[in-house]
PDB file of C-alpha atoms and ligand atoms in Angstrom:
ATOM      1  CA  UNK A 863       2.644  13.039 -25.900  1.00  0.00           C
ATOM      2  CA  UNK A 864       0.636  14.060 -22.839  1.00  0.00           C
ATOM      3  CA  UNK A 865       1.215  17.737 -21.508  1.00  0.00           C
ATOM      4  CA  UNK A 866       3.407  17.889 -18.277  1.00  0.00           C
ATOM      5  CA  UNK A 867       2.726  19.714 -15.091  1.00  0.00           C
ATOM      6  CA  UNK A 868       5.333  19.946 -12.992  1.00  0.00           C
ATOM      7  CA  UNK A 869       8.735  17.708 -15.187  1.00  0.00           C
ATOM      8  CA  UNK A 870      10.467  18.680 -17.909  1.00  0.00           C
ATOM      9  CA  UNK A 871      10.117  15.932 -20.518  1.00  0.00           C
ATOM     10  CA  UNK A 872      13.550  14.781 -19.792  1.00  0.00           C
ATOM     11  CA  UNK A 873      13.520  14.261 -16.382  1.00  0.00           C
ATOM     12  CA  UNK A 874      10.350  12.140 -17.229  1.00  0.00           C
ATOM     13  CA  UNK A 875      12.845  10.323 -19.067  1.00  0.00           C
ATOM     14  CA  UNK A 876      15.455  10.207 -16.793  1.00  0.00           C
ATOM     15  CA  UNK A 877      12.946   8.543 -14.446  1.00  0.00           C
ATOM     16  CA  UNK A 878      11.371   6.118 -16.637  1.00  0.00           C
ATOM     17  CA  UNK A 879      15.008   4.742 -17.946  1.00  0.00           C
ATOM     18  CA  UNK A 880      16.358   4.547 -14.273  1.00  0.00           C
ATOM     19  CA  UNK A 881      13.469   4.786 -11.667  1.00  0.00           C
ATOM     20  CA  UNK A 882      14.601   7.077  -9.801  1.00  0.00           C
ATOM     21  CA  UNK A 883      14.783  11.135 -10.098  1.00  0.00           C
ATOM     22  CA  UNK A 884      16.321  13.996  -7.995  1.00  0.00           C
ATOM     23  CA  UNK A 885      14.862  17.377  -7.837  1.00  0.00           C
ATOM     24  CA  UNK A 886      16.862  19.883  -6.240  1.00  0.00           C
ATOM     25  CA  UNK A 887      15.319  22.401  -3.971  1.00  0.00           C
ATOM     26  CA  UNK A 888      11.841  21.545  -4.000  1.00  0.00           C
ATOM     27  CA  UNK A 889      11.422  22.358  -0.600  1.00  0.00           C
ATOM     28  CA  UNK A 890      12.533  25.884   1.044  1.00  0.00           C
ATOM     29  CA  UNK A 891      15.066  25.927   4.308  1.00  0.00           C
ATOM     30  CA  UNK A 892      12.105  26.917   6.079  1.00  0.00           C
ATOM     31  CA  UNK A 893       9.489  23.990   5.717  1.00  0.00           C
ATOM     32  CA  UNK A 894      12.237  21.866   6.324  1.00  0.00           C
ATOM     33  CA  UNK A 895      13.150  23.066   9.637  1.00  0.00           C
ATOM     34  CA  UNK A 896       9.420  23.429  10.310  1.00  0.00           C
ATOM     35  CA  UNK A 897       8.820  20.115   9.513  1.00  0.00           C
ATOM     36  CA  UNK A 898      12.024  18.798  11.840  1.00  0.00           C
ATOM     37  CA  UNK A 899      10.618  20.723  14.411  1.00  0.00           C
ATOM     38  CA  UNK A 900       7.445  19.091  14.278  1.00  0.00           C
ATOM     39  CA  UNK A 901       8.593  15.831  14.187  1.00  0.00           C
ATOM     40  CA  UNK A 902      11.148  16.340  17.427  1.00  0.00           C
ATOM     41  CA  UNK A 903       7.456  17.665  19.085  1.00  0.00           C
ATOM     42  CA  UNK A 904       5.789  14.605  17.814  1.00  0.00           C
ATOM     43  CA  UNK A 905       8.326  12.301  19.273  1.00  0.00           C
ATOM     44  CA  UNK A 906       7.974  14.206  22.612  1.00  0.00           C
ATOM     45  CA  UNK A 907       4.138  13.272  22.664  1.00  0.00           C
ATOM     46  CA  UNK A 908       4.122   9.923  21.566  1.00  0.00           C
ATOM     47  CA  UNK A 909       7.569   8.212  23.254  1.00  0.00           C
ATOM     48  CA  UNK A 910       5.192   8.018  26.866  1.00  0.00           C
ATOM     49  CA  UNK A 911       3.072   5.624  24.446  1.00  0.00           C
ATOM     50  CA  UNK A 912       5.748   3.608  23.290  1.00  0.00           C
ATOM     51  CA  UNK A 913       7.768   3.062  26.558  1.00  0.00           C
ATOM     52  CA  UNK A 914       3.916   2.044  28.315  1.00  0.00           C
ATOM     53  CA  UNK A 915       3.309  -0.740  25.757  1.00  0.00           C
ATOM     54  CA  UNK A 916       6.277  -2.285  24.201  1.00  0.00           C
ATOM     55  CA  UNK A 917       9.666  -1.396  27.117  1.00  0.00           C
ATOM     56  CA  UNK A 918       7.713  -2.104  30.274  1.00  0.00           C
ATOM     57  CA  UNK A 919       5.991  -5.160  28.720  1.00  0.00           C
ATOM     58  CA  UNK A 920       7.439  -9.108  29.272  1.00  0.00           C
ATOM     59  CA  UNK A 921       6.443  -9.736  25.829  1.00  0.00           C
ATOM     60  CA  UNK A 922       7.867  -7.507  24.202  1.00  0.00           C
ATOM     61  CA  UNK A 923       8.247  -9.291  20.696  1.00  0.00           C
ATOM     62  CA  UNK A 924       4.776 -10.028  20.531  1.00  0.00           C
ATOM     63  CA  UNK A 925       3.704  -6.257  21.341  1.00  0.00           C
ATOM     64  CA  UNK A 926       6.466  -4.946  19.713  1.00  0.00           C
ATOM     65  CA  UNK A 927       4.792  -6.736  16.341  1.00  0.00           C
ATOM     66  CA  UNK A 928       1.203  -5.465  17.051  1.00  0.00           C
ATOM     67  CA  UNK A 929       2.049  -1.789  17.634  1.00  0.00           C
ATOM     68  CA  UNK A 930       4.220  -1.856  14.022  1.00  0.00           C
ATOM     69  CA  UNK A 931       0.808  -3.846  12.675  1.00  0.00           C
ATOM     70  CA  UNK A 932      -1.965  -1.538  13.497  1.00  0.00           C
ATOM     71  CA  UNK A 933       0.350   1.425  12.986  1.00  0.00           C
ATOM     72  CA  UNK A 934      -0.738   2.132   9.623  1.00  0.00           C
ATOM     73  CA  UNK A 935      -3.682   4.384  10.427  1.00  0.00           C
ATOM     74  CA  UNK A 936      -1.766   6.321  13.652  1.00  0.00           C
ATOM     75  CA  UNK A 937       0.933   7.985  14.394  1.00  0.00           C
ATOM     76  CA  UNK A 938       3.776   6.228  16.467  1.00  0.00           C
ATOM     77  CA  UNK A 939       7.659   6.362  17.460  1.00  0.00           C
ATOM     78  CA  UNK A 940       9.708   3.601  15.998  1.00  0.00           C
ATOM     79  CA  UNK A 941      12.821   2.891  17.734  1.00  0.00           C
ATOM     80  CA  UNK A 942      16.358   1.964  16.227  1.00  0.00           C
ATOM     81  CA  UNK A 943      16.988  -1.886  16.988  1.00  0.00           C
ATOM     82  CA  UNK A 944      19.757  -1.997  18.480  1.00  0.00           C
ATOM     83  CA  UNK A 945      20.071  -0.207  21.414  1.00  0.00           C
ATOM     84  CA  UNK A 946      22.941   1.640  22.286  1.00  0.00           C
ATOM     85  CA  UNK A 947      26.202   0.702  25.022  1.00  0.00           C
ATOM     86  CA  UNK A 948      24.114   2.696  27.852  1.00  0.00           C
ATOM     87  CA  UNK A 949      20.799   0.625  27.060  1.00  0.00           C
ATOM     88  CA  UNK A 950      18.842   3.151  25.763  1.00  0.00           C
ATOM     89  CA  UNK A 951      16.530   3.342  22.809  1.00  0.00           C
ATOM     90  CA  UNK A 952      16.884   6.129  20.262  1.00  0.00           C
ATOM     91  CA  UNK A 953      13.828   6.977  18.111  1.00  0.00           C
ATOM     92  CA  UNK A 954      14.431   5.941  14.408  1.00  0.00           C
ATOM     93  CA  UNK A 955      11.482   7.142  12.668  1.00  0.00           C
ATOM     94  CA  UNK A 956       7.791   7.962  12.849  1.00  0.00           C
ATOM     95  CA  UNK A 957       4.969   6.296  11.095  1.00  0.00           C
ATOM     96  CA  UNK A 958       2.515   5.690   9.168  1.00  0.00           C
ATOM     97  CA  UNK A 959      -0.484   7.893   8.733  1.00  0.00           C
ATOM     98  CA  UNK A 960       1.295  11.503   9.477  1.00  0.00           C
ATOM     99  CA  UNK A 961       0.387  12.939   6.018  1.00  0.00           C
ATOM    100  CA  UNK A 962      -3.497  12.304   7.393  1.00  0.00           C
ATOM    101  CA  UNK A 963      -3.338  12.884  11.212  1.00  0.00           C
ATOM    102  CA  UNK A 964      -1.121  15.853  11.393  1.00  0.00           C
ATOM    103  CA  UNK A 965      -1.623  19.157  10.492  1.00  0.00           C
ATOM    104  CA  UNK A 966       1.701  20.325   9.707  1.00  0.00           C
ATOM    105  CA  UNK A 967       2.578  16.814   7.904  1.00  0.00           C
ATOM    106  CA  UNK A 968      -0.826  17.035   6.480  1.00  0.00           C
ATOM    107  CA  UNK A 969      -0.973  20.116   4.440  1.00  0.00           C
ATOM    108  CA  UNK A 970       3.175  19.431   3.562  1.00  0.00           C
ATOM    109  CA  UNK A 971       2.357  16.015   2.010  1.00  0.00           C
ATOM    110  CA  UNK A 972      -1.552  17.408  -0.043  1.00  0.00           C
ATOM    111  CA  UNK A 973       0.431  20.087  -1.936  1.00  0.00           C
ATOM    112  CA  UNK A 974      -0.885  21.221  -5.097  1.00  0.00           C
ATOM    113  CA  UNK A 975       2.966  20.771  -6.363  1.00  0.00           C
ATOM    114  CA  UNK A 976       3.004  16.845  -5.736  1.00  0.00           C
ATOM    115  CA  UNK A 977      -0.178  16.580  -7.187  1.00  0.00           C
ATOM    116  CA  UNK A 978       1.423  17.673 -10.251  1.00  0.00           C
ATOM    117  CA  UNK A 979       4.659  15.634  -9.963  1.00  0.00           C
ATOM    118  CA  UNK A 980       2.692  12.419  -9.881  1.00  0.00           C
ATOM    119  CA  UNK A 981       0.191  13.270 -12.356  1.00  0.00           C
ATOM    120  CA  UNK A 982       3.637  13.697 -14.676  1.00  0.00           C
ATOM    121  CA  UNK A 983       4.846   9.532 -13.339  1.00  0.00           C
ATOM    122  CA  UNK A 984       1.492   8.482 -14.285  1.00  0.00           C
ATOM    123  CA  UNK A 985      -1.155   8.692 -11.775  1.00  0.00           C
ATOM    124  CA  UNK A 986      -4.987   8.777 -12.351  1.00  0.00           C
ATOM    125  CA  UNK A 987      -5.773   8.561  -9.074  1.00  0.00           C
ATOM    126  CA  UNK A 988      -3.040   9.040  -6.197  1.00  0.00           C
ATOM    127  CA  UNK A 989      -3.844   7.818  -3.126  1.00  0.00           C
ATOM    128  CA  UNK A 990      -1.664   8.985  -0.029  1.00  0.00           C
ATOM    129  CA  UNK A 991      -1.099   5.344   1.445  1.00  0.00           C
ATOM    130  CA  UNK A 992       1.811   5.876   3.935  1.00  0.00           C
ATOM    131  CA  UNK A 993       4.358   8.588   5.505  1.00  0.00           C
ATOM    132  CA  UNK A 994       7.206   7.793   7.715  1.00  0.00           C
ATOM    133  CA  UNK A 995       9.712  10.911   9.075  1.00  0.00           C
ATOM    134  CA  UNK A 996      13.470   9.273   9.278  1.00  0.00           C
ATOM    135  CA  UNK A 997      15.805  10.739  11.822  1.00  0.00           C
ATOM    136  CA  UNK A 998      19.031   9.211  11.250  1.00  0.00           C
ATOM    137  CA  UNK A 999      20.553  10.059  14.238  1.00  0.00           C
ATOM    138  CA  UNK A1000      24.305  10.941  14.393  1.00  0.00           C
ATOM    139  CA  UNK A1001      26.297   7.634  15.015  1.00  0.00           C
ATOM    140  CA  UNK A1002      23.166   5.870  15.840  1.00  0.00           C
ATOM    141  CA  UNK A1003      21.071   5.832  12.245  1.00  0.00           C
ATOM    142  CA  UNK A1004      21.131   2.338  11.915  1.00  0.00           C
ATOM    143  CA  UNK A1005      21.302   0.926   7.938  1.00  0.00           C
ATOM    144  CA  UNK A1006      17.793   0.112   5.916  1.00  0.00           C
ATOM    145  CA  UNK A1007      18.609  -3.047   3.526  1.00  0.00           C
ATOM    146  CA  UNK A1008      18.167  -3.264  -0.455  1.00  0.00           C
ATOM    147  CA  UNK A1009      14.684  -3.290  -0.910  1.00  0.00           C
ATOM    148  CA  UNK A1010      11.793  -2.544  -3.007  1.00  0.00           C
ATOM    149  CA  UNK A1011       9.096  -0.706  -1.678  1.00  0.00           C
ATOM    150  CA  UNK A1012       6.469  -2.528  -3.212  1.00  0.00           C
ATOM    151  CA  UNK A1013       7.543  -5.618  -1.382  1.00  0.00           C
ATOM    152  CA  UNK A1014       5.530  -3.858   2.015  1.00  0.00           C
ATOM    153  CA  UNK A1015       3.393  -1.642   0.066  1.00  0.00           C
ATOM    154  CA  UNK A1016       2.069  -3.972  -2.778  1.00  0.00           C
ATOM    155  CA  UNK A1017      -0.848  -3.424  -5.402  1.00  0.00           C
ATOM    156  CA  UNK A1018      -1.914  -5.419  -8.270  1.00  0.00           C
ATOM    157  CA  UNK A1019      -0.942  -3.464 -10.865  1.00  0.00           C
ATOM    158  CA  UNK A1020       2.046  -2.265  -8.894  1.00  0.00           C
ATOM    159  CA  UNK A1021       1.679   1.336  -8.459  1.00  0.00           C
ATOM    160  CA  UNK A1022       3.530   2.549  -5.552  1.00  0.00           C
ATOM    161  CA  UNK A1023       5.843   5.452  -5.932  1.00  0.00           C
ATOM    162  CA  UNK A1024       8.027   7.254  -2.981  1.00  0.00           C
ATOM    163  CA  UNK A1025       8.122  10.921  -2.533  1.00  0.00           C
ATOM    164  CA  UNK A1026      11.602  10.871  -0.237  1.00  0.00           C
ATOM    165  CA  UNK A1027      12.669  14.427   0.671  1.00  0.00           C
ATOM    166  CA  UNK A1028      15.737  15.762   2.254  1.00  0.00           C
ATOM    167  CA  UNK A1029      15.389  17.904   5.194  1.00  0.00           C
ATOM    168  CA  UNK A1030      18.780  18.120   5.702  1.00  0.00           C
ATOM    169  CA  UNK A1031      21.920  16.994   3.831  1.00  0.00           C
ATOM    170  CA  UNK A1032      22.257  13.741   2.610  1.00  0.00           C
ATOM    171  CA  UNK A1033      26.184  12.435   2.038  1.00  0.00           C
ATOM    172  CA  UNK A1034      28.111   9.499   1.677  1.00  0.00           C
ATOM    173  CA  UNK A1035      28.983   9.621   5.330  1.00  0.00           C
ATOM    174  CA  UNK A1036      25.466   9.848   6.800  1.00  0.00           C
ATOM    175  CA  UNK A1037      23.620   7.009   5.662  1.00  0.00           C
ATOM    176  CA  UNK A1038      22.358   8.828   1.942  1.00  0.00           C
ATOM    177  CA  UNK A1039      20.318   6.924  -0.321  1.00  0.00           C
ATOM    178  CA  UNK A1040      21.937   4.333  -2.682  1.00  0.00           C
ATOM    179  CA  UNK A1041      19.880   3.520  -6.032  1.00  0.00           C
ATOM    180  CA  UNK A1042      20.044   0.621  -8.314  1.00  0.00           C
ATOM    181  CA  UNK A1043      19.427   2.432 -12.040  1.00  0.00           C
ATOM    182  CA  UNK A1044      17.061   1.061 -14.412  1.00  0.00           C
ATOM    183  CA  UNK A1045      16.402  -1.786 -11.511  1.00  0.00           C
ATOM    184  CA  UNK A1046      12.949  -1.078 -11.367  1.00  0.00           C
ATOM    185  CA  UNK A1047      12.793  -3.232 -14.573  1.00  0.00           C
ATOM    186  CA  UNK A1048      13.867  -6.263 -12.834  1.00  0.00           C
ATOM    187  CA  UNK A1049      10.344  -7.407 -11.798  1.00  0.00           C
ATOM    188  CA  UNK A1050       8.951  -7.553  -7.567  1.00  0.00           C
ATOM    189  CA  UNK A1051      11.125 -10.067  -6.056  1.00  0.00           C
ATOM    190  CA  UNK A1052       9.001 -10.043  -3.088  1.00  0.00           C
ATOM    191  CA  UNK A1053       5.716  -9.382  -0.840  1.00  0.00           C
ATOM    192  CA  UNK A1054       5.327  -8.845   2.555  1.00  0.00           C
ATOM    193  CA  UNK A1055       2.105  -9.601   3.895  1.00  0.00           C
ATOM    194  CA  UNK A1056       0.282 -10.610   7.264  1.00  0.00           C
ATOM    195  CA  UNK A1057      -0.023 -14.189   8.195  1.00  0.00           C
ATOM    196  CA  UNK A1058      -1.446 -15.206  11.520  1.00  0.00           C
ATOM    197  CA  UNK A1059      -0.578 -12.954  14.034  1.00  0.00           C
ATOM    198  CA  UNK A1060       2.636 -12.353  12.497  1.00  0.00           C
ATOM    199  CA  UNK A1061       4.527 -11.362   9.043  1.00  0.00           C
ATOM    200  CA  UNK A1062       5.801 -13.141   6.092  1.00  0.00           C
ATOM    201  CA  UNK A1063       7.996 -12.919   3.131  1.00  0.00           C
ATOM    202  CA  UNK A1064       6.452 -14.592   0.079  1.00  0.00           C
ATOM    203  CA  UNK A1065       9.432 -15.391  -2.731  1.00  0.00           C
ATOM    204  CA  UNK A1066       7.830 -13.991  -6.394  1.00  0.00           C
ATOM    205  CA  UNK A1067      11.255 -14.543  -7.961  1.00  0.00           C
ATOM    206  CA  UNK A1068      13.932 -16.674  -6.975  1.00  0.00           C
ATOM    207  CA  UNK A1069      16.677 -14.583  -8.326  1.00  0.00           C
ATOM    208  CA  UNK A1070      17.880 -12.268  -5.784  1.00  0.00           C
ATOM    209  CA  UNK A1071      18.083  -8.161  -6.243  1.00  0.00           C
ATOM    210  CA  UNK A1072      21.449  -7.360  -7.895  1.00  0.00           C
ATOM    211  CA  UNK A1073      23.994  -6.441  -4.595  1.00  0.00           C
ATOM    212  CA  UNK A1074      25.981  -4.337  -7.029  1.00  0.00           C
ATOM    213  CA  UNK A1075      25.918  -1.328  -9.428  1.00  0.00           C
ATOM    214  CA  UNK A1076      24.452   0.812  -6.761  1.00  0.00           C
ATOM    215  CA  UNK A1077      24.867   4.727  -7.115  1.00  0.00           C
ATOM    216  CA  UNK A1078      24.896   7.268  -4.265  1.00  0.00           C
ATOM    217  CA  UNK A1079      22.065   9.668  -4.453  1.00  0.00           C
ATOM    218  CA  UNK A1080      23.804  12.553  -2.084  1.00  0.00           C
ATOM    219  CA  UNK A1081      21.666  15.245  -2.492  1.00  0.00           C
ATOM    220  CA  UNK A1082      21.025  19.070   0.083  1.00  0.00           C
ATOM    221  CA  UNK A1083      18.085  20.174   2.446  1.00  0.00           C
ATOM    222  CA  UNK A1084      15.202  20.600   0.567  1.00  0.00           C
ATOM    223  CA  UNK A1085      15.891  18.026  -2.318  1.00  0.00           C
ATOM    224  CA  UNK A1086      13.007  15.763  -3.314  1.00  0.00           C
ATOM    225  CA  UNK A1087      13.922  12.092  -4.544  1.00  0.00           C
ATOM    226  CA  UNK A1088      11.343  10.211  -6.483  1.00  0.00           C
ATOM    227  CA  UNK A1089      11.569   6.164  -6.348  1.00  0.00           C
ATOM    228  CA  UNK A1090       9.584   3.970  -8.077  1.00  0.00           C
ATOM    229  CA  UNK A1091       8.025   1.246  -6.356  1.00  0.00           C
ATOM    230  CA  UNK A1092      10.370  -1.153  -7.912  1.00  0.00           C
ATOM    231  CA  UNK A1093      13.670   0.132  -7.538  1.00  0.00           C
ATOM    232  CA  UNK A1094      15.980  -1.676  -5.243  1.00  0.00           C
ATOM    233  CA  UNK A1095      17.282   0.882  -2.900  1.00  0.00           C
ATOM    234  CA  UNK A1096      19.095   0.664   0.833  1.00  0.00           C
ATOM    235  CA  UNK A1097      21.194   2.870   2.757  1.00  0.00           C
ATOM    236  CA  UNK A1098      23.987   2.809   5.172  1.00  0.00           C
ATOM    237  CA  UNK A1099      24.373   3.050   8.503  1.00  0.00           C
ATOM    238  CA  UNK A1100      25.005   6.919   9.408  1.00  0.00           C
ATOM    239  CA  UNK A1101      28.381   6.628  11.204  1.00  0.00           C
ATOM    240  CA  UNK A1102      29.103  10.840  11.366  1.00  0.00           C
ATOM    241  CA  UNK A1103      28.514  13.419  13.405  1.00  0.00           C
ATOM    242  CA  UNK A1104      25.129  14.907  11.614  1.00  0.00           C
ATOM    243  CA  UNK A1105      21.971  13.251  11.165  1.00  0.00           C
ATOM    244  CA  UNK A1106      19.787  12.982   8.144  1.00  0.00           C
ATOM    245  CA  UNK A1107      16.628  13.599   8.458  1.00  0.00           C
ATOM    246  CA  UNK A1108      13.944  12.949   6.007  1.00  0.00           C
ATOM    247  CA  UNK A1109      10.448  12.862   5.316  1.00  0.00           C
ATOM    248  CA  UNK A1110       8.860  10.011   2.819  1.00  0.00           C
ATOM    249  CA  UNK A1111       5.443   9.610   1.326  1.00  0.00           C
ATOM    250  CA  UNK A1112       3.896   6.653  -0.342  1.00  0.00           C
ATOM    251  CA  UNK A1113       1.570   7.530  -3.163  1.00  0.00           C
ATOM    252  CA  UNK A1114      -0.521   4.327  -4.915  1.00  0.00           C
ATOM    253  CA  UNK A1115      -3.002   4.118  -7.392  1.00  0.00           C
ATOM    254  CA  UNK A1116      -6.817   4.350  -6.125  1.00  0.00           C
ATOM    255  CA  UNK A1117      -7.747   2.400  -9.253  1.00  0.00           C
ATOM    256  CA  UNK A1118      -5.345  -0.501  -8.205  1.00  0.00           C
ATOM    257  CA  UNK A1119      -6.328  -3.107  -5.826  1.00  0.00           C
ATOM    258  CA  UNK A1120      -5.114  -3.244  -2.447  1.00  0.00           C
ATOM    259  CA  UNK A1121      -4.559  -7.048  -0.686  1.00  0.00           C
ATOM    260  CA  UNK A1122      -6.635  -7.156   2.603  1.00  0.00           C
ATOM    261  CA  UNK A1123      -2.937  -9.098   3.565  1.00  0.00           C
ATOM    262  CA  UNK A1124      -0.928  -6.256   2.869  1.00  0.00           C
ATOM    263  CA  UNK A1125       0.899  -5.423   6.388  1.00  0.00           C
ATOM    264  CA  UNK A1126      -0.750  -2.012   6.094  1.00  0.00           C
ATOM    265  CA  UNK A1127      -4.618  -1.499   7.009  1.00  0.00           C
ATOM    266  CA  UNK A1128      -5.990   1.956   7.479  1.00  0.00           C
ATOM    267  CA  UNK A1129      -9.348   1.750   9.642  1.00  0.00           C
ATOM    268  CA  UNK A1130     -12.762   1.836   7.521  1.00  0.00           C
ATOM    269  CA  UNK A1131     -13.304   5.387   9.567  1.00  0.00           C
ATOM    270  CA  UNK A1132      -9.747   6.912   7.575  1.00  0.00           C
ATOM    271  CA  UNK A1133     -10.423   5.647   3.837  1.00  0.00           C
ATOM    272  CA  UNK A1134      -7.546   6.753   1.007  1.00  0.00           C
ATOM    273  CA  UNK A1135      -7.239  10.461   0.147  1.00  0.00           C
ATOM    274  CA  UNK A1136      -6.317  11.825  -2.856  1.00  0.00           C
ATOM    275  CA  UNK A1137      -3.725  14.776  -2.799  1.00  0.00           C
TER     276      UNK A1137
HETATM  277 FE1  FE2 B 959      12.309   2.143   0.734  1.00  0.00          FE
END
């Protein structure tokens, strides 16, 4: 049995039966409000760039697609879809290249401390692919379907793992994550991968992801949540009065190959890090 870093040997277990594994106060109160802080300066810089080219744009569909497409080497401000009674857009997350373009995100996301978690799941060689920051807003937070992550963030062998961490409370009534257990044995059901100018879905299975046996992962501030990369996973709509913010990172194998179709493209000048 190979020596662990980081996990005891049963919450190794726990993970590799149900693909999925809280850790309770892995972050302290402090780097989470740090990192909330950052991320509400972050949006401050980078809404300008949004509203110039997708909301004052006629075509907005088609830019709207673009910016999302060559997002996966920058930094940028998502919005929530549907905009609200008064018309205006509320920022729904950030993405996809913090953990390699921001300081503060940077040096959060390359501990020492992860590097140790996913040596314990099974990496050789992590490779920090992707980072988004979710804000969740109070009655705004809009819902994220079942899923499995590596339907977007696909390698052959399928490696990808997510780091999700709490920055502030995740519950039942703000939109906490909901986990399928032991669904990460079901097989991808999916890809999602460039085609043309645009996006598709390619069907790998025709049997849909289960839509019940779902459990509620509510978890505090500071809580880390690892998913494997084939867990189906959603969650709700956040309906309360508090928002739930979080902060995700997308670890894949270096040794693993990586589609030239795969939505995501980082620029030759920003190749894969390690932690
Ligand atoms: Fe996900």
């Amino acid at each position: 049995m190979k020596t662990l870093k980081y996990l005891t040997q049963q919450q190794l277990s726990f993970y590799q039966e149900n693909g999925y594994l809280v850790i309770p106060d892995l972050v302290e109160k402090t780097m989470c409000s740090k990192l909330m802080q950052r991320a509400d300066e972050l949006v401050e810089t980078l809404r300008p760039e949004w509203d110039r080219s997708i909301f004052t744009t006629r075509e907005q569909a088609r830019n709207s697609n673009e910016y999302f497409l060559s997002s996966g080497d920058q930094i940028r401000v998502f919005m929530e879809e549907e905009a609200d009674q008064l018309a205006t857009h509320r920022v729904n997350k950030l993405g996809h290249a913090m953990h390699d373009l921001d300081p503060v995100f940077r040096s959060f996301s390359h501990q020492a401390l992860l590097a140790d978690i996913a040596s314990d799941v099974g990496f050789q060689q992590p490779g920090l692919l992707q980072s988004m920051y979710i804000f969740k807003q109070a009655r705004i937070g809009g819902a994220v379907n079942i899923h499995q992550d590596a339907t977007f963030l696909y390698t052959d062998p399928i490696s990808v793992v997510g780091f999700w961490f709490a920055l502030q409370e995740a519950t039942l009534e703000n939109g906490c994550l909901w986990a399928l257990p032991g669904g990460h044995k079901l097989g991808l059901k999916s890809r999602f991968f460039r085609k043309g100018d645009g996006t598709a879905f390619e069907t790998l299975d025709k049997h849909p992801l289960p839509d019940k046996g779902y459990v509620p992962l509510e978890v505090l501030a500071g809580t880390l949540v690892l998913l494997h990369g084939l867990l189906p996973h959603y969650s709700g709509a956040n309906l309360s009065a508090k928002s739930r913010e979080a902060y995700a990172l997308h670890i894949i194998e270096q040794k693993a190959s990586y589609p030239h179709d795969n939505w995501l493209q980082r620029g030759a000048e920003m190749p894969l890090e390690s932690f």
